[in-house]
Amino acid sequence: MPKLFDIKCPGGCNAGPEGFWAAVDVWIKKPHVANKRLCGVKETDGKDVDREDLHFLLKDPESELSQDVFSFLQCGISPAHTHGKDKPWPSTVRRLIPKVNCYGKTLLHQDQFSSVTFLFISLSSPDFDRQQVTFLPYEEDSEGAVSLKKGNIYQIRLCSHDYNDWSLELHILYPDAWFSDGVVYPKLPWLSSDLLPKLVRWATQCKSSEFRNTLSLLPVEKYSLTYQQLKDKYKAMVKVWPEVTDPEKFVYEDVAIATYLLVLWAEEREEKGLTSRQSFVDLGCGNGLLVHILTNEGHPGKGIDVRRRKIWDMYGPQTLLEEKAITPSESFLFPGTDWLIGNHSDELTPWIPVIAARSSYSCRYFVLPCCFFDFCGKYQRRQCKKSQYREYIDFVAEVSHVCGFVTEEDCLRIPSTKRVCLVGKSRNYESSAEAEAEQQRAHYIQSRHTTSGVIVQGSDVTKHVTDSDRTPGSIWGAGFQPRDKVETVRNCATLPRDFVDGVVLHVANVLLAMTKSDDGRSSSDWNPGGSLSVSEVARLLKQETLQLLKKECGGLQTLLRNNHQVFRVEGGMVNIRDWRDRKSFMSVAKGKPVGSGAVKTRLCWFHTHHPQGCPLQTEQCGFAHGPEDLRLSTRPLKKRKTDAF
């Protein structure tokens, strides 16, 4: 008999059919969001299947399996609507793509089938009591033979109990025959304990993303293989990273961006029949790792940045990096370059489509916007109905379109909140119309400067300028300010220590006073303090204090987060951190002995300032209880591991 798992949706939530199908859509199109062992899916067009189609798929329509599958598909239909049993089922076919290792092998075991295809049969009609989707897994071996994985057939249903009271149910056709490989097929308890709650959350949120799905412009299987190969090839950079930035974040992020570009360019070569690898220039290349990877993988190019980094000396002479301030002008055109890259290029971001368009008709670009800049100065918001990030992406896309590019948008898989990229691979006009296109660009740039109050010399942007009569070195945007050669540190780290300690102590005392009790409190009743929003904390401070913090990136919230020993800042709320919580004391949670890693290298704030002292014993606390308890720092690199199924 089929096995049932169910979970109720929160009362009063929008978890009706609309929310249910939105959640199902996520699980079908983006299963890697929940199953971290997957890279993605390759989805085919949907179609309706009837009994005859299913007979063909099930091989033997008279078998017990076929009868069970038909009963399983029809169990969601109300007896009062038996006519629905004769209607075709809407279906979608997708191929699951597991992550691969550096040798091109999938994470599936060697004795498993090389690919898994799911046929999704959906049942949805206003006349039906239940909404449901059924998953029929088909496996294809190396010889192309296809078979149904009958033990792993399952169904997800939305059930309505009364008005605004819904639940999701997971039904397994043959629960005793369920097979798990830890990759494509998770363990059965995972479906009920992890997947169902996620589906409920997605259903209750019921909101579509402002952006496209990740890797929507690329074949996911090629991306997965290339990424694993590059990751294995360049992972050693993490151990020798000389910069103060987080090595794991920056190395693997640049590996992912390089992977995206390499696959994108490989697809372009195949599409256009190109034999040579594309050339590139990375404008604002920063640490230069992206340039280093692309160069090593056979693409000729260079990077330019206003500041030299320590790591540049490690790459060798084959990686071309120039220390130079970039200004949008005739001095920075690249007529012989195929692609311009803007990876978190800050003030250069809106200029990159312009530079690419004016470099040559064949020049293309890739830009990954981060900080919000207009042509000259910060970008000023104009629409309140969009998020600031969505509005800025739309602005850069508008610049791209005006510059004459057919603009495509995609979302990368990188450890960053700013993951949306724009790609200009072709033009929306013929090369013979270059004069009119240039005039349109010039007029648009002038209009942006006029809107922002910057006066632009008419000779620079208003008249049509050809390659033959542009003045060498002429600047297109009066008022454009490249970043400083010396980076200004503004993360509250340069504030006077006494000033920071004073703010921390003041805020902590207010939080502790919110739950203050009699002096007779026992050690087990250690005071964890109350909770305030960041805005409420701001009202506790003097105006001159807030002004000083305002000059720092992130301001008050950055200061509070930097002092994570004392505070926990989550969801805009500030609390005293309770180190008795295993999540707060990571060393104890991982079973590491006290003294390993970065412990006992700083004084314990609670031992010194909390009225009841530290809630942990000296041997348990990761911070020093007095100067005699201090130790030298030996911070090893830590690597996060995903939970196994």
PDB file of C-alpha atoms in Angstrom, residues 492 500 503-504 507-508 511 532-535 537-538 541 549 554-569 573-575 577:
ATOM      1  CA  CYS A 492      34.201  50.350  11.246  1.00  0.00           C
ATOM      2  CA  VAL A 500      33.686  51.111  19.694  1.00  0.00           C
ATOM      3  CA  VAL A 503      29.018  51.876  21.991  1.00  0.00           C
ATOM      4  CA  VAL A 504      29.107  48.111  22.607  1.00  0.00           C
ATOM      5  CA  VAL A 507      23.916  48.921  23.854  1.00  0.00           C
ATOM      6  CA  ALA A 508      24.624  45.726  25.830  1.00  0.00           C
ATOM      7  CA  LEU A 511      19.580  45.005  26.430  1.00  0.00           C
ATOM      8  CA  LEU A 532      15.754  45.552  19.996  1.00  0.00           C
ATOM      9  CA  SER A 533      15.589  46.388  16.321  1.00  0.00           C
ATOM     10  CA  VAL A 534      18.574  48.103  14.731  1.00  0.00           C
ATOM     11  CA  SER A 535      16.519  51.291  14.381  1.00  0.00           C
ATOM     12  CA  VAL A 537      19.311  50.735  18.965  1.00  0.00           C
ATOM     13  CA  ALA A 538      20.127  53.755  16.787  1.00  0.00           C
ATOM     14  CA  LEU A 541      22.920  56.744  20.561  1.00  0.00           C
ATOM     15  CA  LEU A 549      29.127  55.640  12.081  1.00  0.00           C
ATOM     16  CA  GLY A 554      27.246  49.602   6.948  1.00  0.00           C
ATOM     17  CA  GLY A 555      27.223  52.043   9.857  1.00  0.00           C
ATOM     18  CA  LEU A 556      25.739  50.884  13.151  1.00  0.00           C
ATOM     19  CA  GLN A 557      24.750  47.441  11.902  1.00  0.00           C
ATOM     20  CA  THR A 558      28.320  46.785  10.717  1.00  0.00           C
ATOM     21  CA  LEU A 559      29.690  47.746  14.126  1.00  0.00           C
ATOM     22  CA  LEU A 560      27.244  45.395  15.852  1.00  0.00           C
ATOM     23  CA  ARG A 561      28.023  42.514  13.492  1.00  0.00           C
ATOM     24  CA  ASN A 562      31.755  43.078  13.854  1.00  0.00           C
ATOM     25  CA  ASN A 563      31.315  42.579  17.601  1.00  0.00           C
ATOM     26  CA  HIS A 564      29.792  39.140  17.142  1.00  0.00           C
ATOM     27  CA  GLN A 565      31.221  37.947  20.457  1.00  0.00           C
ATOM     28  CA  VAL A 566      28.679  40.182  22.215  1.00  0.00           C
ATOM     29  CA  PHE A 567      25.770  40.543  19.761  1.00  0.00           C
ATOM     30  CA  ARG A 568      23.679  38.397  17.479  1.00  0.00           C
ATOM     31  CA  VAL A 569      22.085  40.408  14.647  1.00  0.00           C
ATOM     32  CA  MET A 573      16.967  42.419  15.471  1.00  0.00           C
ATOM     33  CA  VAL A 574      19.825  42.799  17.961  1.00  0.00           C
ATOM     34  CA  ASN A 575      20.262  40.349  20.851  1.00  0.00           C
ATOM     35  CA  ARG A 577      24.726  36.340  22.123  1.00  0.00           C
TER      36      ARG A 577
END
